[in-house]
Coordinates of C-alpha atoms and ligand atoms in Angstrom, one line a residue:
M1 CA 10.1 -0.9 13.5
G2 CA 6.9 -2.1 15.3
K3 CA 4.0 -3.6 13.3
V4 CA 5.6 -4.3 10.0
T5 CA 2.9 -5.7 7.9
E6 CA 4.1 -6.9 4.6
A7 CA 6.8 -8.4 2.5
G8 CA 9.6 -6.0 2.2
V9 CA 10.4 -6.9 5.7
T10 CA 13.6 -8.8 6.2
V11 CA 14.1 -11.8 8.4
A12 CA 16.6 -10.7 11.0
M13 CA 19.8 -12.5 12.0
D14 CA 19.6 -16.0 13.4
G15 CA 16.1 -16.5 11.8
T16 CA 14.4 -14.4 14.4
S17 CA 11.4 -12.2 13.4
P18 CA 11.8 -8.5 12.6
E19 CA 10.4 -7.9 16.2
M20 CA 13.9 -8.9 17.3
W21 CA 15.0 -5.4 16.2
G22 CA 12.3 -3.2 17.6
G23 CA 9.3 -2.9 20.0
R24 CA 6.7 -0.4 21.0
S25 CA 5.6 1.0 24.3
G26 CA 1.9 0.7 23.3
K27 CA 1.4 3.9 25.3
A28 CA 0.1 7.2 23.7
G29 CA -1.7 8.5 26.9
P30 CA -0.6 11.4 29.2
V31 CA 3.0 11.6 30.1
T32 CA 3.8 10.5 33.6
R33 CA 7.5 9.9 33.7
G34 CA 10.2 12.0 32.0
A35 CA 8.3 15.1 30.9
W36 CA 11.8 16.6 30.4
L37 CA 12.2 14.6 27.3
Q38 CA 9.6 16.8 25.7
D39 CA 11.7 19.9 26.5
S40 CA 14.9 18.3 25.5
R41 CA 13.8 17.5 21.9
F42 CA 17.4 17.0 20.6
A43 CA 19.9 14.5 22.1
M44 CA 23.3 13.0 21.3
F45 CA 23.4 9.2 20.9
I46 CA 26.9 7.7 21.3
H47 CA 27.9 4.2 20.1
W48 CA 31.4 3.7 21.4
G49 CA 33.1 0.4 22.5
L50 CA 35.7 -2.2 21.2
Y51 CA 34.2 -2.1 17.7
A52 CA 35.4 1.5 17.4
E53 CA 38.9 0.2 17.5
L54 CA 38.1 -2.2 14.6
A55 CA 36.5 0.6 12.6
G56 CA 34.5 -1.6 10.4
E57 CA 37.4 -3.8 9.3
W58 CA 38.5 -7.3 10.3
R59 CA 41.5 -9.2 9.0
G60 CA 41.8 -6.7 6.1
K61 CA 38.1 -7.0 5.1
R62 CA 35.8 -4.2 5.2
Y63 CA 32.2 -4.7 6.5
H64 CA 29.9 -1.9 5.2
G65 CA 26.9 -0.9 7.3
I66 CA 26.6 -0.8 11.0
A67 CA 30.1 -1.2 12.5
E68 CA 29.1 -2.3 16.0
W69 CA 27.9 -5.6 14.6
I70 CA 31.4 -6.6 13.3
M71 CA 31.9 -9.3 15.8
N72 CA 28.7 -10.9 14.6
R73 CA 29.2 -10.3 10.9
A74 CA 32.9 -11.4 10.8
Q75 CA 32.0 -14.3 13.3
I76 CA 34.9 -13.3 15.4
P77 CA 35.5 -15.8 18.2
V78 CA 35.1 -14.5 21.7
A79 CA 38.8 -15.4 22.5
E80 CA 39.8 -13.2 19.6
Y81 CA 37.6 -10.4 20.2
E82 CA 38.8 -10.2 23.7
Q83 CA 42.3 -9.5 22.3
V84 CA 40.9 -6.1 20.9
A85 CA 40.3 -5.2 24.5
A86 CA 43.8 -5.9 25.4
R87 CA 44.9 -3.3 23.0
F88 CA 42.1 -0.7 23.4
N89 CA 43.6 2.4 24.7
P90 CA 41.6 5.6 23.7
T91 CA 43.8 8.1 25.2
G92 CA 42.2 10.9 23.1
F93 CA 38.9 10.5 25.1
D94 CA 37.9 13.7 26.7
A95 CA 34.5 13.5 28.3
L96 CA 34.3 17.3 28.7
A97 CA 34.9 17.8 25.0
W98 CA 32.1 15.4 24.1
V99 CA 29.7 17.0 26.4
R100 CA 30.6 20.5 25.2
L101 CA 30.1 19.4 21.7
A102 CA 26.6 18.0 22.5
K103 CA 25.9 21.3 24.2
A104 CA 27.2 23.4 21.3
A105 CA 24.9 21.4 19.0
G106 CA 21.8 22.4 21.1
M107 CA 21.4 19.0 22.5
R108 CA 20.1 18.6 26.0
H109 CA 20.8 15.0 26.8
I110 CA 23.3 12.2 26.0
M111 CA 22.5 8.5 25.7
I112 CA 25.8 6.3 25.4
T113 CA 26.3 2.6 24.9
A114 CA 27.1 1.2 28.3
K115 CA 27.2 -2.3 27.0
H116 CA 26.3 -3.2 23.4
H117 CA 25.6 -6.6 21.8
D118 CA 29.4 -7.5 22.0
G119 CA 28.9 -7.7 25.8
F120 CA 31.8 -5.5 26.6
A121 CA 31.1 -3.0 29.5
L122 CA 32.2 0.6 29.0
F123 CA 32.3 1.0 32.8
K124 CA 33.8 -0.4 35.9
S125 CA 31.8 -3.5 36.8
A126 CA 32.1 -5.9 39.7
V127 CA 29.9 -8.2 37.7
S128 CA 32.1 -9.0 34.9
S129 CA 35.8 -8.4 34.4
Y130 CA 35.2 -7.8 30.7
N131 CA 35.0 -4.2 31.2
I132 CA 37.1 -1.1 30.2
V133 CA 38.7 -0.6 33.5
E134 CA 39.9 -4.2 34.0
A135 CA 40.3 -5.6 30.5
T136 CA 42.0 -2.7 28.7
P137 CA 45.3 -0.7 29.2
F138 CA 43.1 2.4 29.3
R139 CA 41.9 1.5 32.9
R140 CA 39.7 4.6 33.1
D141 CA 35.9 4.6 33.4
P142 CA 34.4 6.8 30.7
L143 CA 31.0 6.6 32.1
R144 CA 32.2 8.0 35.4
E145 CA 34.0 11.0 33.5
L146 CA 30.9 11.5 31.3
A147 CA 28.5 11.6 34.3
D148 CA 30.8 14.2 35.9
A149 CA 31.1 16.3 32.7
C150 CA 27.3 16.2 32.2
Q151 CA 26.8 17.3 35.8
A152 CA 29.2 20.2 35.2
E153 CA 27.6 21.3 31.9
G154 CA 24.0 20.7 32.9
L155 CA 23.1 17.9 30.5
R156 CA 21.2 14.6 31.3
L157 CA 22.9 11.3 30.7
G158 CA 21.5 8.0 30.0
F159 CA 22.8 4.5 29.2
Y160 CA 22.1 2.1 26.4
Y161 CA 22.1 -1.6 27.6
S162 CA 21.7 -4.5 25.3
Q163 CA 19.5 -6.7 27.5
T164 CA 19.1 -9.7 25.2
A165 CA 21.9 -9.8 22.8
D166 CA 25.3 -10.6 24.5
W167 CA 27.8 -12.3 22.1
H168 CA 30.3 -12.6 24.8
E169 CA 28.2 -14.9 27.1
P170 CA 27.1 -18.5 26.4
D171 CA 23.9 -17.7 28.0
G172 CA 23.3 -14.4 26.2
V173 CA 21.4 -14.3 22.8
G174 CA 23.0 -14.1 19.5
N175 CA 26.4 -15.8 19.4
S176 CA 25.9 -19.0 17.2
W177 CA 29.6 -19.2 16.1
D178 CA 31.0 -19.9 19.6
W179 CA 28.1 -21.8 21.1
P180 CA 25.1 -23.8 20.1
A181 CA 21.7 -22.4 21.2
E182 CA 20.9 -25.7 23.0
G183 CA 21.7 -25.5 26.7
R184 CA 21.6 -21.7 26.7
D185 CA 20.1 -20.4 30.0
F186 CA 18.9 -16.9 29.2
K187 CA 17.5 -16.4 32.6
R188 CA 20.8 -17.2 34.2
Y189 CA 22.4 -14.4 31.9
L190 CA 19.7 -12.0 33.1
R191 CA 20.4 -12.9 36.8
T192 CA 24.1 -13.0 36.7
K193 CA 25.0 -10.3 34.3
A194 CA 22.4 -7.9 32.8
M195 CA 20.4 -7.2 36.0
P196 CA 23.4 -6.7 38.2
Q197 CA 25.1 -4.5 35.6
I198 CA 22.0 -2.3 35.1
A199 CA 21.9 -2.0 38.9
E200 CA 25.5 -0.8 38.8
L201 CA 24.7 1.8 36.2
L202 CA 21.7 3.0 38.4
T203 CA 23.8 3.1 41.6
N204 CA 27.2 4.4 40.7
Y205 CA 26.6 7.3 38.3
G206 CA 24.2 9.7 39.9
P207 CA 20.8 10.5 38.4
V208 CA 20.4 8.5 35.1
A209 CA 18.0 10.0 32.5
G210 CA 17.1 6.7 31.0
I211 CA 18.1 3.1 30.3
W212 CA 17.9 2.6 26.6
F213 CA 17.2 -1.1 25.9
D214 CA 17.4 -2.6 22.5
T215 CA 16.6 -5.6 20.3
P216 CA 14.3 -7.4 22.8
G217 CA 14.1 -10.6 20.5
P218 CA 12.9 -13.5 22.6
I219 CA 12.8 -11.8 25.9
T220 CA 9.4 -12.8 27.7
P221 CA 6.9 -10.3 29.2
A222 CA 7.8 -11.4 32.8
E223 CA 11.5 -10.8 32.0
S224 CA 11.0 -7.3 30.5
K225 CA 8.8 -6.5 33.5
E226 CA 11.4 -7.5 35.9
L227 CA 14.0 -5.1 34.2
V228 CA 11.6 -2.3 34.2
E229 CA 10.9 -2.7 37.8
L230 CA 14.6 -2.9 38.6
V231 CA 15.1 0.3 36.9
H232 CA 12.1 2.2 38.5
R233 CA 13.0 0.6 41.9
L234 CA 16.5 2.1 41.8
Q235 CA 15.7 5.4 40.1
P236 CA 11.9 6.1 39.9
D237 CA 12.4 9.0 37.4
C238 CA 14.6 6.9 35.0
L239 CA 13.0 6.4 31.6
V240 CA 12.7 3.1 30.0
N241 CA 12.3 3.1 26.2
S242 CA 10.1 0.8 24.3
R243 CA 12.8 -1.5 23.0
I244 CA 12.6 -3.2 26.5
G245 CA 10.1 -5.2 24.5
N246 CA 6.5 -6.6 25.3
D247 CA 4.9 -3.1 25.2
L248 CA 6.4 -2.1 28.5
G249 CA 8.5 1.1 28.0
D250 CA 7.7 4.5 29.3
Y251 CA 8.0 6.0 25.8
D252 CA 8.4 4.9 22.1
T253 CA 11.6 4.6 20.3
L254 CA 10.8 4.5 16.6
G255 CA 12.8 2.8 14.0
D256 CA 16.0 4.6 13.2
Q257 CA 15.5 7.2 10.4
E258 CA 11.8 6.8 10.9
I259 CA 9.9 10.1 11.1
P260 CA 6.1 9.9 11.4
R261 CA 3.9 11.5 8.8
L262 CA 1.6 13.1 11.3
P263 CA 1.9 14.6 14.7
R264 CA 2.1 11.5 17.0
P265 CA 0.8 11.8 20.6
G266 CA 2.7 10.6 23.7
L267 CA 6.4 10.6 24.4
W268 CA 8.6 9.3 21.6
E269 CA 12.0 9.7 20.0
T270 CA 13.6 9.0 16.5
P271 CA 17.1 7.8 16.7
D272 CA 19.2 8.6 13.7
T273 CA 22.7 7.8 12.4
H274 CA 25.0 10.7 11.3
N275 CA 26.2 8.5 8.4
D276 CA 25.3 4.9 7.7
T277 CA 26.6 3.4 10.9
W278 CA 26.2 3.9 14.6
A279 CA 29.7 3.0 15.6
Y280 CA 32.8 4.5 14.0
A281 CA 33.7 3.0 10.6
R282 CA 36.8 4.2 8.8
H283 CA 35.3 3.9 5.3
D284 CA 31.9 5.7 6.0
H285 CA 31.9 9.3 4.8
N286 CA 28.2 9.5 4.1
W287 CA 27.5 12.4 6.7
K288 CA 24.2 14.1 6.7
G289 CA 25.0 17.8 6.2
P290 CA 24.0 20.6 8.6
R291 CA 20.9 21.4 6.7
E292 CA 19.7 17.9 6.4
V293 CA 20.4 17.3 10.2
A294 CA 18.5 20.6 11.1
E295 CA 15.6 19.6 8.7
R296 CA 15.3 16.1 10.2
L297 CA 15.3 17.7 13.7
V298 CA 12.5 20.1 12.8
R299 CA 10.5 17.3 11.2
V300 CA 10.7 15.2 14.3
V301 CA 9.9 18.2 16.6
S302 CA 7.0 19.3 14.4
R303 CA 5.4 15.7 14.9
G304 CA 6.0 16.0 18.8
G305 CA 8.9 13.9 19.1
T306 CA 12.7 14.1 20.3
Y307 CA 15.5 13.6 17.7
M308 CA 18.4 11.6 18.9
L309 CA 21.3 11.9 16.5
N310 CA 24.2 9.5 16.9
V311 CA 28.0 10.1 16.8
G312 CA 30.6 7.3 16.5
P313 CA 33.8 8.2 18.3
D314 CA 36.9 6.3 16.9
G315 CA 39.3 4.0 18.6
S316 CA 41.3 7.0 19.9
G317 CA 38.3 8.3 21.7
R318 CA 37.6 11.3 19.4
I319 CA 34.4 12.1 17.6
P320 CA 35.2 12.4 13.9
E321 CA 36.1 16.0 13.1
L322 CA 33.6 16.2 10.2
S323 CA 30.8 14.9 12.3
A324 CA 31.7 17.4 15.0
R325 CA 32.0 20.3 12.6
I326 CA 28.5 19.7 11.2
L327 CA 27.0 19.4 14.7
R328 CA 28.5 22.8 15.7
E329 CA 27.0 24.3 12.6
V330 CA 23.5 22.9 13.4
G331 CA 24.0 24.2 17.0
Q332 CA 24.4 27.7 15.7
W333 CA 21.0 27.5 14.1
V334 CA 19.4 25.7 17.1
D335 CA 20.7 28.4 19.4
A336 CA 19.1 31.1 17.3
H337 CA 15.8 29.2 17.3
T338 CA 15.7 27.6 20.7
E339 CA 12.1 28.6 21.3
A340 CA 11.0 26.9 18.1
I341 CA 12.8 23.6 19.2
H342 CA 13.3 23.0 22.9
G343 CA 9.9 22.4 24.5
A344 CA 8.1 23.4 21.3
G345 CA 4.8 21.8 20.3
P346 CA 3.7 19.9 17.3
T347 CA 2.2 21.5 14.0
P348 CA -1.5 22.4 13.9
F349 CA -1.4 21.8 10.0
G350 CA -1.6 19.0 7.7
P351 CA 1.3 18.4 5.5
L352 CA 2.9 21.7 4.5
P353 CA 4.6 21.3 1.1
W354 CA 7.2 23.9 1.7
G355 CA 8.4 23.0 5.0
E356 CA 7.3 22.3 8.7
C357 CA 5.7 24.2 11.6
T358 CA 6.4 24.0 15.3
T359 CA 4.5 26.0 18.0
R360 CA 4.8 27.7 21.4
G361 CA 1.7 29.2 23.0
N362 CA 0.1 31.6 20.4
R363 CA 3.2 31.6 18.2
L364 CA 3.7 29.4 15.1
F365 CA 7.2 28.9 13.8
L366 CA 7.3 28.2 10.0
H367 CA 10.5 26.5 9.0
V368 CA 10.8 27.2 5.3
F369 CA 12.7 24.3 3.6
Q370 CA 11.9 25.4 0.1
W371 CA 12.2 29.2 -0.2
P372 CA 9.6 30.3 -2.9
D373 CA 11.0 32.3 -5.7
S374 CA 7.7 34.0 -6.2
G375 CA 8.1 36.1 -3.1
R376 CA 4.9 34.6 -1.7
L377 CA 4.5 31.9 0.9
V378 CA 1.0 30.4 1.2
V379 CA 0.1 29.2 4.7
P380 CA -2.7 26.9 3.9
G381 CA -5.5 26.1 6.3
L382 CA -4.9 28.9 8.8
R383 CA -8.3 30.3 9.9
S384 CA -6.9 32.6 12.7
K385 CA -7.5 36.4 12.0
G386 CA -5.2 39.3 13.1
V387 CA -1.9 37.4 12.1
S388 CA 1.4 39.2 12.3
A389 CA 4.6 37.7 10.7
R390 CA 8.3 38.3 11.3
L391 CA 11.2 36.7 9.5
A392 CA 14.1 35.8 11.8
G393 CA 17.0 38.1 11.1
G394 CA 14.7 40.2 9.0
G395 CA 11.7 42.3 9.6
E396 CA 7.9 42.3 9.7
L397 CA 6.2 40.6 6.7
A398 CA 3.1 41.9 4.9
V399 CA 0.2 39.4 5.6
Q400 CA -2.7 39.1 3.0
E401 CA -5.6 36.7 2.7
V402 CA -6.2 35.0 -0.6
A403 CA -8.9 32.3 -1.2
G404 CA -9.1 31.6 2.6
A405 CA -5.4 31.1 2.9
V406 CA -2.9 33.4 4.6
V407 CA -0.2 34.6 2.2
L408 CA 3.0 36.1 3.3
S409 CA 5.2 38.4 1.2
L410 CA 8.8 37.3 1.5
P411 CA 12.0 38.8 0.4
L412 CA 13.1 37.3 -3.0
A413 CA 16.5 36.3 -1.7
R414 CA 16.5 33.3 0.6
P415 CA 18.1 34.4 3.9
R416 CA 21.5 32.8 4.3
T417 CA 20.9 30.4 7.2
L418 CA 20.3 26.7 7.5
I419 CA 16.5 27.1 7.6
P420 CA 14.8 30.4 7.3
V421 CA 12.2 30.7 10.1
I422 CA 9.1 32.9 10.2
T423 CA 7.3 33.6 13.5
L424 CA 3.5 34.1 13.2
E425 CA 2.1 35.9 16.2
L426 CA -1.7 35.0 16.7
A427 CA -4.2 36.5 18.9
G428 CA -5.1 33.2 20.3
P429 CA -4.4 29.5 20.0
A430 CA -4.0 28.5 16.3
D431 CA -7.3 27.8 14.4
A432 CA -6.1 25.7 11.6
S433 CA -7.2 22.7 9.4
R434 CA -5.3 19.6 8.6
T435 CA -6.5 19.6 5.0
A436 CA -3.8 18.9 2.4
Y437 CA -2.9 21.6 -0.1
V438 CA -1.2 21.5 -3.4
L439 CA 0.6 24.9 -3.9
N440 CA 2.1 26.6 -6.9
G441 CA 5.8 27.4 -6.2
C442 CA 6.9 24.2 -4.4
R443 CA 7.2 20.5 -4.8
N444 CA 4.0 18.8 -3.5
P445 CA 4.3 15.2 -2.5
L446 CA 1.1 13.3 -2.2
E447 CA 2.1 10.5 0.2
A448 CA 0.7 6.9 0.3
G449 CA -0.3 7.4 3.9
V450 CA -2.7 10.1 3.3
A451 CA -4.5 8.5 0.4
N452 CA -8.2 7.3 0.6
R453 CA -7.9 3.6 -0.2
Q454 CA -10.5 1.3 -1.8
H455 CA -9.4 -2.4 -1.9
C456 CA -5.7 -1.7 -1.7
D457 CA -3.3 -1.7 1.4
L458 CA -1.0 0.7 3.2
Q459 CA 2.1 -1.3 3.8
A460 CA 5.0 -0.4 6.1
V461 CA 8.1 -1.5 4.3
S462 CA 11.5 -1.7 6.0
W463 CA 14.8 -2.9 4.5
M464 CA 18.4 -2.7 4.8
E465 CA 20.8 -1.4 2.0
K466 CA 24.3 -2.3 3.3
F467 CA 23.6 -3.9 6.7
G468 CA 21.7 -2.7 9.6
D469 CA 21.2 0.7 7.9
W470 CA 17.4 0.4 8.2
K471 CA 15.2 2.3 5.7
H472 CA 11.4 2.7 6.1
A473 CA 8.7 3.6 3.7
E474 CA 4.9 3.5 3.6
C475 CA 3.6 2.1 0.3
L476 CA 0.3 1.6 -1.3
G477 CA 0.2 -2.1 -2.5
G478 CA -2.0 -5.1 -2.8
W479 CA -3.6 -3.7 -6.0
R480 CA -6.4 -5.6 -7.5
L481 CA -7.5 -5.2 -11.0
G482 CA -11.1 -3.6 -11.3
E483 CA -11.4 -3.0 -7.6
S484 CA -8.5 -1.0 -6.2
V485 CA -8.5 2.8 -6.2
A486 CA -6.3 5.2 -4.2
A487 CA -7.4 8.9 -4.1
W488 CA -5.9 12.0 -2.8
D489 CA -8.2 14.9 -1.8
F490 CA -6.6 18.3 -1.5
Q491 CA -7.3 22.0 -1.9
T492 CA -5.7 24.5 -4.3
V493 CA -5.6 28.2 -3.9
E494 CA -5.2 28.9 -7.6
P495 CA -5.1 26.9 -10.8
G496 CA -1.7 25.7 -11.9
A497 CA 0.3 23.4 -14.2
F498 CA 2.3 20.6 -12.5
V499 CA 4.6 17.8 -13.6
L500 CA 3.4 14.5 -12.1
D501 CA 5.9 11.9 -11.0
V502 CA 5.1 8.5 -9.5
E503 CA 7.5 7.3 -6.9
Y504 CA 7.4 3.4 -6.7
T505 CA 9.1 0.1 -6.5
C506 CA 8.4 -2.8 -8.8
P507 CA 9.9 -6.3 -9.5
E508 CA 9.9 -8.0 -12.8
A509 CA 6.4 -9.3 -12.2
G510 CA 4.9 -5.8 -12.4
D511 CA 6.9 -4.6 -15.4
Y512 CA 4.8 -2.7 -17.9
S513 CA 1.7 -2.8 -15.9
E514 CA -0.8 -0.1 -17.1
W515 CA -2.3 2.5 -14.7
R516 CA -5.0 5.1 -15.0
L517 CA -4.9 8.5 -13.3
E518 CA -7.8 10.9 -13.2
V519 CA -7.8 14.6 -12.0
G520 CA -10.1 17.5 -12.6
G521 CA -12.1 15.5 -15.4
T522 CA -8.9 14.5 -17.3
A523 CA -7.7 10.9 -17.5
V524 CA -4.2 9.8 -18.2
V525 CA -3.0 6.3 -18.9
F526 CA 0.7 5.3 -18.4
P527 CA 2.9 2.2 -17.8
L528 CA 5.1 1.5 -14.7
L529 CA 8.4 -0.3 -15.4
D530 CA 10.4 -2.8 -13.5
T531 CA 12.7 -0.9 -11.1
G532 CA 15.2 -3.7 -10.6
E533 CA 13.7 -4.6 -7.2
R534 CA 15.0 -7.9 -5.8
A535 CA 13.1 -10.2 -3.6
R536 CA 16.3 -11.8 -2.2
R537 CA 19.8 -10.4 -2.3
A538 CA 22.8 -12.7 -2.7
V539 CA 25.0 -10.7 -0.3
F540 CA 23.4 -12.0 2.9
G541 CA 21.1 -14.6 1.6
W542 CA 18.2 -12.8 3.1
G543 CA 16.1 -9.6 2.9
E544 CA 14.4 -8.0 0.1
L545 CA 15.9 -4.8 -1.6
P546 CA 13.2 -2.5 -2.9
R547 CA 14.5 -0.1 -5.5
F548 CA 12.4 3.2 -5.6
R549 CA 12.4 5.2 -8.8
S550 CA 10.2 8.0 -10.1
Y551 CA 8.3 7.6 -13.3
R552 CA 7.4 10.9 -15.0
V553 CA 3.8 10.8 -16.1
G554 CA 3.6 14.2 -17.7
I555 CA 2.1 17.6 -17.3
L556 CA -1.3 18.1 -15.7
D557 CA -3.5 21.2 -15.2
L558 CA -5.1 21.5 -11.7
P559 CA -8.2 23.6 -11.2
G560 CA -8.6 26.2 -8.5
P561 CA -9.2 27.6 -6.2
G562 CA -11.1 24.8 -4.4
P563 CA -11.2 21.1 -3.7
C564 CA -9.6 18.7 -6.1
R565 CA -9.3 14.8 -6.2
L566 CA -6.6 12.8 -7.9
S567 CA -7.3 9.1 -8.2
L568 CA -5.2 6.2 -9.3
Q569 CA -6.0 2.7 -10.3
P570 CA -4.4 -0.3 -12.1
L571 CA -5.7 -1.4 -15.5
D572 CA -3.6 -4.6 -15.3
A573 CA -3.4 -7.6 -13.0
A574 CA 0.4 -7.2 -13.0
G575 CA -0.1 -4.0 -11.0
A576 CA -0.4 -6.3 -7.9
A577 CA 3.4 -6.3 -7.7
V578 CA 3.8 -2.5 -7.7
R579 CA 4.2 -0.4 -4.5
I580 CA 3.8 3.3 -4.6
T581 CA 5.1 5.7 -1.9
A582 CA 3.9 9.0 -3.4
L583 CA 2.8 11.0 -6.4
V584 CA 4.7 14.3 -6.6
L585 CA 3.4 17.4 -8.2
T586 CA 6.0 20.0 -9.2
P587 CA 5.1 23.3 -10.8
V588 CA 6.0 23.5 -14.5
V589 CA 8.6 26.3 -15.0
Ligands
JFZ1 C1 19.8 -1.7 17.0 C2 21.2 -2.2 17.2 O1 21.2 -3.7 16.8 C3 22.2 -1.4 16.5 O2 23.5 -2.0 16.6 C4 22.1 -0.1 17.0 O3 22.5 0.0 18.5 C5 20.7 0.5 16.8 C6 20.5 1.8 17.6 O4 19.7 -0.4 17.5 O5 19.4 -1.8 15.7 C7 18.2 -1.4 15.4 C8 17.1 -1.8 16.0 C9 15.8 -1.5 15.5 C10 15.7 -0.8 14.2 C11 16.8 -0.5 13.6 C12 18.1 -0.8 14.1 N1 14.4 -0.5 13.8 O6 13.3 -0.8 14.5 O7 14.3 0.1 12.7

């Protein structure tokens, strides 16, 4: 979540700041440790523990949102939660099946919860008997079995370890329902549990790809540093993520579901849920389908990152069949396009309205999310000459030049695949500009983050919808009457008529504010209406709930070919309350 600047940011549990959830490495320089992460590009995240047995329910009540937080949300006393361990017997667990599924999905490493906030160790530990081998009838060590299976199948394995939050220990952070915060000795918890358990993980399971720390909360720089040094002393190649806190990680973990708008330097990853929870919840069926997963993977890779998609095995030890089926289908696509994913580089372009681009040497891979029904695909901003193009599973494509852009002739029928990929072969490294384009034949979002701003702010807004299912948006806000202007500069390759929609959120205070938009010498005035945004939600007593809607302004003619500017300003003081994420231009048909 990092530097969250504005309202719209919820105050986290127990009154701690939003920084309790996240943290950044503060590094964007050359990669020193873990260059393999750049080749891996796609990973399986696994949240599994006692909470999987509860499946999002406690005493007949369902807790929607992230299910691994159930002990906290239902305020389950330690003594009662321990009883879940006494019956946890996931006899369906098959390490090889999980690892083979990850491999079939095209994933190259696995990161699993060794100990989550509930304090329960999913491995044999001499430090605390609250572990799967000693406290459950299962008696097996799943991390041992996974390490062996990963070794056999050639995947890397890393461990999630909740270094700050531990609701099982009086000295760990976060359990206010069993113990008062006074008298808590966090250093004692670090010395007697976290550090020795991390040492066990780094000693007993062979090479560990990374320790994935989380929710740093009140941990001090000295404490974070001590943990990092412990990891690197025991395994110098083991990666530490930025959620160790205090800008000390080897690489950045972004907020979940957070995909940066532009290529981002350095080593980083986006963790993502498959539905709306990390751990298994019986009531959550909101799976991202194969195409959505593949598109999110491509978007992350095209910005230079690694996509870590989570699965939540159930209390029997099985990955939900629907989740597995979707992963297998993604894997067939990844397998056919491994060169465009594993070890692929970021896009040389600015925002491409119809899809994304990944690269390898002198080859560009165009991932066409929106297949044009005109039979023409405009590749804007490509200056390289002597381009040849081939459609995966098809043939050579005719290449033309129109108004300084490369135009490919495509078959009218969209190929039957998750994402059609076109490979452009160039004579040398890509010569491209990052200029934004608005193209006929596809939906063109003009995002908040790329606007030129005068006297208004770019705000990072994060919020939860159910619980812990973080959402992130960049918005234009802080509008001031008579001063603020946001403008988008872009190119067109031909004139066109577009429907313009404004995507925004607005509380009652901004209802009916008037706005003025100008493009190509034409001005349009329109109102924006209250979207039902709530500053506080009754459900948790904390957190803001923005409600994004789109308002259809109307049809506009854009001139072309050539440069174009679209500007927006409030005509009303009430505009101060409005936050805008994008203007969207869709061709009139
Ligand atoms: C944390 C955990 O609390 C959660 O249970 C899960 O393990 C997840 C992967 O990590 O939750 C977070 C932390 C940070 C953000 C979102 C969820 N963030 O910065 O957006």
